[in-house]
Amino acid sequence: MKRIGLLTSGGDAPGMNAAIRAVVRSAINSGMEVFGIRRGYAGLIEDDVIPMDKMSVSGISARGGTILRTARCLEMLEKEGRERAVATLKKYGIEGLVVIGGDGSFHGAKCLTEEFGILTVGIPGTIDNDLEYTDFTLGFDSAVNTCINAIGNLQDTMLSHERVCVVEVMGRRCGDIALYAGIATGADAVLLPEEPFDMKKVAAHIEETRKMGKLVNTVIVAEGAITGEECAKQLKGLLPYDIRFNCIGHIQRGGTPTMADRILGARLGVRAVELLGSGVGNRVIGIRKNAVVDMDIIEAVSLQKTFDSALYNTLQMITM
Ligand code: F6P
């Protein structure tokens, strides 16, 4: 394979730039040419394509976001949009495409593979950690660390005022950001889409901790479970304490990627190029037990994410 294309799609995630750099550098070092497609599939449909050289990715690993920019592209759901995307690939002689994104982006890649035989390789870039075939997605570690820092700041001020702090984090339908942040910050309750919850029990638990001498409480809410605002409203009706709600929002999606995400981006990027270089496509790459793995893209997108009940049990066992 002589020419590959590269795009980032869906919500950006810290570590995407490290993956872009790894794809570009390792492809050029293996004798290939690389074209960057800006704004994800939207740029592919609209022919927003740039050649990339080694210098074009210099110094980007430490930066959040994606230098290629990204978009959520509804046209890719239509056959006509996909035909235009393929026409752009043909125009530049691009034989293989690396797609960095989440499950929606992989669906786009899957269609290009199934309908047009384009060789695609997917790198899991999303803060949500909602893909079953990989232990971690690119950006998850950074997003959780950003949440942990923000929650730590909140806990300082909430303790000073003896308040109950309700914090909403992202994750779409997946509770992993909330679960990991909850364990790491010593939350009193973590509300997840994967586990049923009862607000009266949450309130009763907070009361119990106050009787034991606790002066501050943290309730972490995954956006897929209930909104933080609604949770705070319900708790206000059940508890006599000052309850404040904060939503971390898009802050958790930006910022300097952690070491884990930079290394993961590098490893996944290099493997993507290795696969395309040996003429293998229609795969997604992930990490399992700290080894880089790859899987059929169609199989990977059909898998349902399983909930880490052992980790949830850990959370429960260390809660007061
Ligand atoms: O998929 C990443 C994510 O940040 C989700 O956690 C969140 O639900 C969604 O994207 C927000 O999307 P947008 O930035 O388009 O509002």
GROMACS .gro file of C-alpha atoms in nm, residues 53-305:
model
  253
   53ASP     CA    1   0.474   1.516   0.631
   54LYS     CA    2   0.683   1.440   0.939
   55MET     CA    3   0.701   1.807   1.041
   56SER     CA    4   0.323   1.850   1.020
   57VAL     CA    5   0.287   1.644   1.339
   58SER     CA    6   0.583   1.782   1.529
   59GLY     CA    7   0.513   1.870   1.892
   60ILE     CA    8   0.147   1.768   1.894
   61SER     CA    9   0.150   1.474   2.139
   62ALA     CA   10   0.118   1.700   2.441
   63ARG     CA   11  -0.183   1.883   2.301
   64GLY     CA   12  -0.547   1.794   2.366
   65GLY     CA   13  -0.810   1.796   2.092
   66THR     CA   14  -0.722   1.692   1.738
   67ILE     CA   15  -0.516   1.892   1.489
   68LEU     CA   16  -0.724   1.741   1.209
   69ARG     CA   17  -1.039   1.871   1.379
   70THR     CA   18  -1.352   1.659   1.392
   71ALA     CA   19  -1.724   1.654   1.327
   72ARG     CA   20  -2.034   1.445   1.380
   73CYS     CA   21  -2.138   1.380   1.020
   74LEU     CA   22  -2.500   1.290   0.945
   75GLU     CA   23  -2.436   1.264   0.568
   76MET     CA   24  -2.238   0.943   0.632
   77LEU     CA   25  -2.568   0.781   0.731
   78GLU     CA   26  -2.687   0.829   0.370
   79LYS     CA   27  -2.560   0.622   0.079
   80GLU     CA   28  -2.507   0.938  -0.128
   81GLY     CA   29  -2.276   1.082   0.139
   82ARG     CA   30  -2.074   0.762   0.150
   83GLU     CA   31  -2.041   0.761  -0.230
   84ARG     CA   32  -1.901   1.114  -0.219
   85ALA     CA   33  -1.658   1.006   0.055
   86VAL     CA   34  -1.534   0.719  -0.160
   87ALA     CA   35  -1.499   0.952  -0.462
   88THR     CA   36  -1.259   1.168  -0.256
   89LEU     CA   37  -1.054   0.863  -0.157
   90LYS     CA   38  -1.030   0.760  -0.523
   91LYS     CA   39  -0.936   1.115  -0.632
   92TYR     CA   40  -0.626   1.107  -0.409
   93GLY     CA   41  -0.546   0.741  -0.474
   94ILE     CA   42  -0.594   0.661  -0.107
   95GLU     CA   43  -0.602   0.284  -0.066
   96GLY     CA   44  -0.645   0.253   0.310
   97LEU     CA   45  -0.808   0.471   0.574
   98VAL     CA   46  -0.732   0.507   0.945
   99VAL     CA   47  -1.035   0.625   1.140
  100ILE     CA   48  -0.980   0.753   1.495
  101GLY     CA   49  -1.311   0.780   1.679
  102GLY     CA   50  -1.584   0.604   1.871
  103ASP     CA   51  -1.854   0.355   1.778
  104GLY     CA   52  -2.037   0.597   1.543
  105SER     CA   53  -1.713   0.657   1.354
  106PHE     CA   54  -1.650   0.282   1.333
  107HIS     CA   55  -1.997   0.236   1.183
  108GLY     CA   56  -1.894   0.476   0.906
  109ALA     CA   57  -1.573   0.278   0.848
  110LYS     CA   58  -1.770  -0.047   0.850
  111CYS     CA   59  -2.000   0.086   0.574
  112LEU     CA   60  -1.701   0.192   0.360
  113THR     CA   61  -1.563  -0.157   0.402
  114GLU     CA   62  -1.887  -0.348   0.340
  115GLU     CA   63  -2.026  -0.138   0.055
  116PHE     CA   64  -1.712  -0.027  -0.128
  117GLY     CA   65  -1.435  -0.264  -0.018
  118ILE     CA   66  -1.221   0.021   0.120
  119LEU     CA   67  -0.956  -0.106   0.363
  120THR     CA   68  -1.021   0.066   0.695
  121VAL     CA   69  -0.857   0.041   1.036
  122GLY     CA   70  -1.024   0.192   1.344
  123ILE     CA   71  -0.845   0.337   1.645
  124PRO     CA   72  -1.077   0.377   1.948
  125GLY     CA   73  -1.071   0.749   2.030
  126THR     CA   74  -1.338   0.849   2.280
  127ILE     CA   75  -1.339   0.954   2.642
  128ASP     CA   76  -1.640   0.727   2.707
  129ASN     CA   77  -1.457   0.389   2.729
  130ASP     CA   78  -1.771   0.233   2.586
  131LEU     CA   79  -1.622  -0.017   2.340
  132GLU     CA   80  -1.632  -0.380   2.446
  133TYR     CA   81  -1.342  -0.516   2.246
  134THR     CA   82  -1.079  -0.293   2.409
  135ASP     CA   83  -0.995  -0.252   2.779
  136PHE     CA   84  -0.943   0.122   2.731
  137THR     CA   85  -1.024   0.383   2.469
  138LEU     CA   86  -0.794   0.672   2.386
  139GLY     CA   87  -0.883   0.975   2.601
  140PHE     CA   88  -1.055   0.792   2.885
  141ASP     CA   89  -0.758   0.809   3.122
  142SER     CA   90  -0.707   1.181   3.058
  143ALA     CA   91  -1.078   1.259   3.099
  144VAL     CA   92  -1.097   1.070   3.429
  145ASN     CA   93  -0.786   1.248   3.555
  146THR     CA   94  -0.938   1.584   3.461
  147CYS     CA   95  -1.255   1.488   3.647
  148ILE     CA   96  -1.054   1.378   3.950
  149ASN     CA   97  -0.872   1.712   3.964
  150ALA     CA   98  -1.197   1.907   3.926
  151ILE     CA   99  -1.374   1.699   4.191
  152GLY     CA  100  -1.076   1.746   4.426
  153ASN     CA  101  -1.112   2.123   4.387
  154LEU     CA  102  -1.483   2.096   4.455
  155GLN     CA  103  -1.425   1.882   4.764
  156ASP     CA  104  -1.194   2.150   4.912
  157THR     CA  105  -1.457   2.419   4.895
  158MET     CA  106  -1.752   2.188   4.973
  159LEU     CA  107  -1.578   2.069   5.290
  160SER     CA  108  -1.516   2.425   5.403
  161HIS     CA  109  -1.893   2.487   5.381
  162GLU     CA  110  -1.997   2.137   5.495
  163ARG     CA  111  -2.190   2.088   5.174
  164VAL     CA  112  -2.310   1.798   4.963
  165CYS     CA  113  -2.154   1.813   4.620
  166VAL     CA  114  -2.331   1.662   4.319
  167VAL     CA  115  -2.105   1.633   4.013
  168GLU     CA  116  -2.217   1.527   3.667
  169VAL     CA  117  -1.963   1.367   3.433
  170MET     CA  118  -1.988   1.254   3.070
  171GLY     CA  119  -1.983   0.905   2.921
  172ARG     CA  120  -2.301   0.891   2.713
  173ARG     CA  121  -2.464   0.553   2.797
  174CYS     CA  122  -2.150   0.425   2.973
  175GLY     CA  123  -2.076   0.484   3.343
  176ASP     CA  124  -1.700   0.419   3.336
  177ILE     CA  125  -1.589   0.783   3.379
  178ALA     CA  126  -1.816   0.814   3.684
  179LEU     CA  127  -1.713   0.477   3.826
  180TYR     CA  128  -1.338   0.535   3.798
  181ALA     CA  129  -1.366   0.896   3.920
  182GLY     CA  130  -1.587   0.780   4.207
  183ILE     CA  131  -1.332   0.528   4.330
  184ALA     CA  132  -1.043   0.770   4.288
  185THR     CA  133  -1.209   1.060   4.474
  186GLY     CA  134  -1.377   0.863   4.753
  187ALA     CA  135  -1.732   0.948   4.646
  188ASP     CA  136  -2.017   0.862   4.882
  189ALA     CA  137  -2.242   0.763   4.593
  190VAL     CA  138  -2.193   0.700   4.222
  191LEU     CA  139  -2.503   0.688   4.002
  192LEU     CA  140  -2.452   0.484   3.687
  193PRO     CA  141  -2.668   0.388   3.390
  194GLU     CA  142  -2.567   0.024   3.444
  195GLU     CA  143  -2.690  -0.006   3.803
  196PRO     CA  144  -3.035   0.078   3.946
  197PHE     CA  145  -3.034   0.341   4.220
  198ASP     CA  146  -3.276   0.474   4.477
  199MET     CA  147  -3.238   0.841   4.575
  200LYS     CA  148  -3.389   0.774   4.918
  201LYS     CA  149  -3.112   0.521   4.984
  202VAL     CA  150  -2.849   0.771   4.863
  203ALA     CA  151  -2.990   1.032   5.105
  204ALA     CA  152  -3.005   0.780   5.393
  205HIS     CA  153  -2.642   0.687   5.328
  206ILE     CA  154  -2.536   1.052   5.334
  207GLU     CA  155  -2.719   1.095   5.668
  208GLU     CA  156  -2.533   0.794   5.808
  209THR     CA  157  -2.194   0.936   5.706
  210ARG     CA  158  -2.281   1.268   5.872
  211LYS     CA  159  -2.362   1.080   6.195
  212MET     CA  160  -2.016   0.922   6.171
  213GLY     CA  161  -1.865   1.271   6.153
  214LYS     CA  162  -1.829   1.334   5.782
  215LEU     CA  163  -1.857   1.704   5.692
  216VAL     CA  164  -1.869   1.681   5.314
  217ASN     CA  165  -2.030   1.441   5.069
  218THR     CA  166  -1.964   1.375   4.704
  219VAL     CA  167  -2.223   1.227   4.470
  220ILE     CA  168  -2.096   1.154   4.118
  221VAL     CA  169  -2.357   1.120   3.847
  222ALA     CA  170  -2.294   0.967   3.505
  223GLU     CA  171  -2.485   1.168   3.244
  224GLY     CA  172  -2.649   0.846   3.120
  225ALA     CA  173  -2.803   0.774   3.462
  226ILE     CA  174  -2.976   1.100   3.557
  227THR     CA  175  -2.883   1.465   3.515
  228GLY     CA  176  -2.681   1.611   3.800
  229GLU     CA  177  -2.933   1.892   3.826
  230GLU     CA  178  -3.222   1.650   3.875
  231CYS     CA  179  -3.021   1.446   4.125
  232ALA     CA  180  -2.943   1.760   4.330
  233LYS     CA  181  -3.308   1.865   4.314
  234GLN     CA  182  -3.425   1.529   4.446
  235LEU     CA  183  -3.162   1.523   4.722
  236LYS     CA  184  -3.264   1.875   4.829
  237GLY     CA  185  -3.609   1.736   4.906
  238LEU     CA  186  -3.461   1.459   5.119
  239LEU     CA  187  -3.171   1.617   5.310
  240PRO     CA  188  -3.128   1.924   5.535
  241TYR     CA  189  -2.780   2.008   5.398
  242ASP     CA  190  -2.662   2.270   5.152
  243ILE     CA  191  -2.646   2.083   4.822
  244ARG     CA  192  -2.456   2.221   4.521
  245PHE     CA  193  -2.452   2.086   4.169
  246ASN     CA  194  -2.162   2.114   3.922
  247CYS     CA  195  -2.133   1.977   3.571
  248ILE     CA  196  -1.776   1.922   3.452
  249GLY     CA  197  -1.894   1.920   3.090
  250HIS     CA  198  -1.657   1.964   2.799
  251ILE     CA  199  -1.369   2.059   3.029
  252GLN     CA  200  -1.317   1.684   3.077
  253ARG     CA  201  -1.269   1.639   2.701
  254GLY     CA  202  -0.981   1.882   2.661
  255GLY     CA  203  -0.642   1.938   2.818
  256THR     CA  204  -0.303   1.776   2.813
  257PRO     CA  205  -0.325   1.401   2.753
  258THR     CA  206  -0.187   1.179   3.029
  259MET     CA  207   0.116   0.957   2.981
  260ALA     CA  208  -0.120   0.659   2.943
  261ASP     CA  209  -0.308   0.821   2.654
  262ARG     CA  210   0.007   0.941   2.477
  263ILE     CA  211   0.162   0.595   2.490
  264LEU     CA  212  -0.166   0.430   2.391
  265GLY     CA  213  -0.201   0.668   2.096
  266ALA     CA  214   0.153   0.585   1.981
  267ARG     CA  215   0.103   0.209   2.011
  268LEU     CA  216  -0.233   0.205   1.836
  269GLY     CA  217  -0.116   0.438   1.560
  270VAL     CA  218   0.189   0.227   1.478
  271ARG     CA  219  -0.019  -0.092   1.471
  272ALA     CA  220  -0.278   0.066   1.239
  273VAL     CA  221  -0.006   0.142   0.986
  274GLU     CA  222   0.145  -0.206   1.021
  275LEU     CA  223  -0.191  -0.360   0.936
  276LEU     CA  224  -0.259  -0.137   0.635
  277GLY     CA  225   0.103  -0.177   0.522
  278SER     CA  226   0.057  -0.552   0.502
  279GLY     CA  227  -0.268  -0.511   0.309
  280VAL     CA  228  -0.493  -0.589   0.604
  281GLY     CA  229  -0.801  -0.373   0.665
  282ASN     CA  230  -1.149  -0.397   0.805
  283ARG     CA  231  -1.005  -0.416   1.156
  284VAL     CA  232  -1.020  -0.216   1.474
  285ILE     CA  233  -0.728  -0.196   1.712
  286GLY     CA  234  -0.746  -0.203   2.089
  287ILE     CA  235  -0.560  -0.291   2.402
  288ARG     CA  236  -0.624  -0.602   2.611
  289LYS     CA  237  -0.418  -0.697   2.913
  290ASN     CA  238  -0.167  -0.434   2.797
  291ALA     CA  239  -0.119  -0.600   2.458
  292VAL     CA  240  -0.222  -0.434   2.132
  293VAL     CA  241  -0.491  -0.646   1.966
  294ASP     CA  242  -0.701  -0.617   1.654
  295MET     CA  243  -1.044  -0.748   1.564
  296ASP     CA  244  -1.283  -0.758   1.271
  297ILE     CA  245  -1.459  -0.420   1.254
  298ILE     CA  246  -1.804  -0.570   1.192
  299GLU     CA  247  -1.771  -0.803   1.489
  300ALA     CA  248  -1.632  -0.526   1.712
  301VAL     CA  249  -1.918  -0.281   1.652
  302SER     CA  250  -2.176  -0.552   1.716
  303LEU     CA  251  -2.046  -0.628   2.068
  304GLN     CA  252  -2.233  -0.491   2.369
  305LYS     CA  253  -2.016  -0.323   2.632
   0.00000   0.00000   0.00000
